[in-house]
mmCIF file of C-alpha atoms in Angstrom:
data_model
loop_
_atom_site.group_PDB
_atom_site.id
_atom_site.type_symbol
_atom_site.label_atom_id
_atom_site.label_comp_id
_atom_site.label_asym_id
_atom_site.label_seq_id
_atom_site.Cartn_x
_atom_site.Cartn_y
_atom_site.Cartn_z
ATOM 1 C CA MET A 15 108.789 -17.041 43.689
ATOM 2 C CA PRO A 16 111.829 -16.361 45.952
ATOM 3 C CA LEU A 17 111.282 -16.811 49.703
ATOM 4 C CA ILE A 18 111.304 -13.916 51.859
ATOM 5 C CA PRO A 19 113.610 -13.972 54.852
ATOM 6 C CA GLN A 20 110.793 -14.566 57.294
ATOM 7 C CA ALA A 21 109.539 -17.590 55.531
ATOM 8 C CA LEU A 22 113.161 -18.940 55.393
ATOM 9 C CA GLN A 23 113.216 -18.399 59.169
ATOM 10 C CA ARG A 24 110.154 -20.538 59.748
ATOM 11 C CA LYS A 25 111.671 -23.266 57.655
ATOM 12 C CA LEU A 26 114.945 -22.995 59.623
ATOM 13 C CA ASP A 27 112.929 -23.303 62.721
ATOM 14 C CA ASP A 28 111.454 -26.513 61.403
ATOM 15 C CA VAL A 29 115.038 -27.722 60.579
ATOM 16 C CA ASP A 30 115.983 -26.958 64.259
ATOM 17 C CA SER A 31 113.330 -29.247 65.565
ATOM 18 C CA ASP A 32 114.770 -32.062 63.231
ATOM 19 C CA ILE A 33 118.261 -31.381 64.472
ATOM 20 C CA ARG A 34 117.281 -31.784 68.105
ATOM 21 C CA PHE A 35 115.656 -35.118 67.191
ATOM 22 C CA ASP A 36 118.845 -35.995 65.142
ATOM 23 C CA ASP A 37 121.242 -34.798 67.892
ATOM 24 C CA SER A 38 119.560 -37.302 70.346
ATOM 25 C CA ARG A 39 120.098 -40.076 67.781
ATOM 26 C CA ILE A 40 123.723 -39.136 67.330
ATOM 27 C CA LYS A 41 124.232 -39.221 71.176
ATOM 28 C CA THR A 42 122.640 -42.609 71.186
ATOM 29 C CA MET A 43 124.798 -44.001 68.281
ATOM 30 C CA ASN A 44 127.941 -42.591 70.143
ATOM 31 C CA ALA A 45 126.898 -44.402 73.210
ATOM 32 C CA LEU A 46 126.355 -47.529 71.314
ATOM 33 C CA ALA A 47 129.636 -47.201 69.511
ATOM 34 C CA ASP A 48 131.429 -46.546 72.839
ATOM 35 C CA LYS A 49 129.788 -49.783 74.284
ATOM 36 C CA LEU A 50 130.853 -51.852 71.313
ATOM 37 C CA VAL A 51 134.452 -50.479 71.606
ATOM 38 C CA ARG A 52 134.586 -51.116 75.497
ATOM 39 C CA GLN A 53 133.402 -54.781 74.755
ATOM 40 C CA GLY A 54 136.689 -55.252 72.937
ATOM 41 C CA ARG A 55 135.148 -56.407 69.715
ATOM 42 C CA SER A 56 137.358 -57.272 66.817
ATOM 43 C CA ASP A 57 135.838 -54.550 64.612
ATOM 44 C CA ALA A 58 136.305 -51.878 67.415
ATOM 45 C CA ARG A 59 138.629 -49.819 65.204
ATOM 46 C CA SER A 60 136.071 -49.777 62.367
ATOM 47 C CA VAL A 61 133.348 -48.846 64.909
ATOM 48 C CA GLN A 62 135.495 -45.999 66.289
ATOM 49 C CA GLN A 63 136.279 -44.603 62.603
ATOM 50 C CA LYS A 64 132.740 -44.684 61.706
ATOM 51 C CA ARG A 65 131.668 -42.934 64.952
ATOM 52 C CA ASP A 66 134.430 -40.256 64.432
ATOM 53 C CA ASP A 67 133.403 -39.730 60.706
ATOM 54 C CA LEU A 68 129.914 -39.357 61.736
ATOM 55 C CA ASN A 69 130.647 -36.899 64.542
ATOM 56 C CA GLN A 70 132.949 -34.932 62.102
ATOM 57 C CA ARG A 71 130.225 -34.683 59.429
ATOM 58 C CA TRP A 72 127.539 -33.823 62.143
ATOM 59 C CA ARG A 73 129.784 -30.930 63.459
ATOM 60 C CA ALA A 74 130.393 -29.774 59.832
ATOM 61 C CA MET A 75 126.581 -29.832 59.163
ATOM 62 C CA GLN A 76 125.894 -27.875 62.320
ATOM 63 C CA GLY A 77 128.540 -25.282 61.335
ATOM 64 C CA ALA A 78 127.007 -24.873 57.864
ATOM 65 C CA LEU A 79 123.643 -24.496 59.610
ATOM 66 C CA ASP A 80 125.053 -21.785 62.008
ATOM 67 C CA GLU A 81 126.498 -19.977 59.151
ATOM 68 C CA TYR A 82 123.169 -20.093 57.242
ATOM 69 C CA ARG A 83 121.434 -18.968 60.371
ATOM 70 C CA GLN A 84 123.811 -15.831 60.475
ATOM 71 C CA ASP A 85 123.265 -15.137 56.762
ATOM 72 C CA LEU A 86 119.612 -15.181 57.208
ATOM 73 C CA PHE A 87 119.843 -12.880 60.257
ATOM 74 C CA THR A 88 121.701 -10.499 58.077
ATOM 75 C CA ALA A 89 119.112 -10.842 55.292
ATOM 76 C CA LEU A 90 116.352 -10.008 57.806
ATOM 77 C CA GLU A 91 118.177 -7.041 58.990
ATOM 78 C CA ILE A 92 118.668 -5.605 55.433
ATOM 79 C CA HIS A 93 115.210 -6.560 54.530
ATOM 80 C CA ALA A 94 113.697 -4.685 57.361
ATOM 81 C CA PHE A 95 115.864 -1.549 56.641
ATOM 82 C CA ASN A 96 114.925 -1.751 53.021
ATOM 83 C CA ARG A 97 111.205 -2.108 53.842
ATOM 84 C CA ASP A 98 111.437 0.984 56.151
ATOM 85 C CA VAL A 99 113.199 3.112 53.586
ATOM 86 C CA ASP A 100 110.646 2.027 50.953
ATOM 87 C CA ASP A 101 107.819 3.077 53.442
ATOM 88 C CA THR A 102 109.320 6.455 53.842
ATOM 89 C CA GLU A 103 109.827 6.984 50.159
ATOM 90 C CA GLY A 104 106.217 6.136 49.821
ATOM 91 C CA ARG A 105 105.314 8.804 52.337
ATOM 92 C CA ILE A 106 107.527 11.415 50.542
ATOM 93 C CA SER A 107 105.743 10.637 47.320
ATOM 94 C CA GLU A 108 102.404 11.228 48.873
ATOM 95 C CA LYS A 109 103.451 14.582 50.231
ATOM 96 C CA MET A 110 105.054 15.542 46.947
ATOM 97 C CA ILE A 111 101.700 14.937 45.147
ATOM 98 C CA LEU A 112 99.881 17.138 47.751
ATOM 99 C CA LEU A 113 102.473 19.826 47.317
ATOM 100 C CA ASN A 114 102.324 19.860 43.483
ATOM 101 C CA ALA A 115 98.587 20.362 43.449
ATOM 102 C CA ALA A 116 97.614 23.529 41.868
ATOM 103 C CA ASP A 117 94.878 24.358 44.274
ATOM 104 C CA GLU A 118 94.211 28.069 44.724
ATOM 105 C CA GLY A 119 91.809 29.455 47.196
ATOM 106 C CA LYS A 120 89.035 31.392 45.652
ATOM 107 C CA ASN A 121 87.635 32.696 48.831
ATOM 108 C CA LEU A 122 88.758 32.926 52.498
ATOM 109 C CA PRO A 123 87.415 29.550 53.664
ATOM 110 C CA GLN A 124 89.313 27.778 50.802
ATOM 111 C CA VAL A 125 92.465 29.803 51.586
ATOM 112 C CA GLU A 126 92.150 28.921 55.321
ATOM 113 C CA ALA A 127 91.700 25.192 54.404
ATOM 114 C CA LEU A 128 94.641 25.457 52.162
ATOM 115 C CA GLN A 129 96.737 27.022 55.027
ATOM 116 C CA ARG A 130 95.612 24.099 57.332
ATOM 117 C CA ARG A 131 96.576 21.494 54.779
ATOM 118 C CA GLN A 132 99.919 23.199 54.280
ATOM 119 C CA GLU A 133 100.581 23.240 58.121
ATOM 120 C CA ALA A 134 99.643 19.458 58.171
ATOM 121 C CA ILE A 135 102.007 18.641 55.332
ATOM 122 C CA GLU A 136 104.763 20.636 57.086
ATOM 123 C CA ARG A 137 104.206 18.687 60.325
ATOM 124 C CA ASP A 138 104.324 15.365 58.256
ATOM 125 C CA LEU A 139 107.446 16.544 56.532
ATOM 126 C CA THR A 140 109.072 17.326 59.951
ATOM 127 C CA ALA A 141 108.148 13.679 60.949
ATOM 128 C CA ILE A 142 109.698 12.285 57.765
ATOM 129 C CA GLU A 143 112.888 14.403 58.230
ATOM 130 C CA GLY A 144 113.282 12.633 61.625
ATOM 131 C CA LYS A 145 112.639 9.205 60.068
ATOM 132 C CA LEU A 146 115.229 9.998 57.326
ATOM 133 C CA LYS A 147 117.771 10.810 60.136
ATOM 134 C CA GLU A 148 116.838 7.414 61.717
ATOM 135 C CA HIS A 149 117.486 5.669 58.384
ATOM 136 C CA ASP A 150 120.773 7.397 57.956
ATOM 137 C CA VAL A 151 121.977 6.190 61.536
ATOM 138 C CA GLU A 152 120.770 2.666 60.729
ATOM 139 C CA ALA A 153 122.383 2.739 57.226
ATOM 140 C CA ARG A 154 125.768 3.780 58.902
ATOM 141 C CA LYS A 155 125.353 0.952 61.488
ATOM 142 C CA LEU A 156 124.521 -1.743 58.973
ATOM 143 C CA SER A 157 127.268 -0.592 56.518
ATOM 144 C CA THR A 158 129.731 -1.038 59.415
ATOM 145 C CA LYS A 159 128.366 -4.269 60.510
ATOM 146 C CA TYR A 160 128.094 -5.643 56.939
ATOM 147 C CA SER A 161 130.778 -3.892 55.081
ATOM 148 C CA ASP A 162 130.281 -6.229 51.960
ATOM 149 C CA MET A 163 126.758 -4.658 51.660
ATOM 150 C CA ALA A 164 127.861 -1.109 52.406
ATOM 151 C CA SER A 165 127.479 0.347 48.985
ATOM 152 C CA THR A 166 123.996 -1.229 48.518
ATOM 153 C CA ILE A 167 122.817 -0.009 51.817
ATOM 154 C CA ARG A 168 124.142 3.572 51.211
ATOM 155 C CA GLY A 169 122.430 3.479 47.858
ATOM 156 C CA LYS A 170 119.292 2.679 49.336
#
């Protein structure tokens, strides 16, 4: 089962706590390496090289993590948009079922009840129309922000 973006975000938060711990370890190792180099040991060049390699890998890992964090943020935005559109589609489907019902009033109270239901549906459809306009604005914003996903967003 694929993880949804929120679950991935929680896992990333756990990784962040590990990163903070590891960052302090890297600082400690750098301080120890600097101390060894200052002492003028015969293997100072090797110590410097190992320190530099470690720092380079550490920066590369942090860069990859930042890139992943941005990708996850993008996925969260797109996921939220898709969820909102799906909710609106569900509301539209519910109203279509009500509108397709073949109820006919047989007497005045039934006709009045049908009119009240019709007015309530019209109010709901007005609200849905506003939501659709919001989705359109959000889709345009997301399409501009994530041009590689624009066709998928517009399709939704």
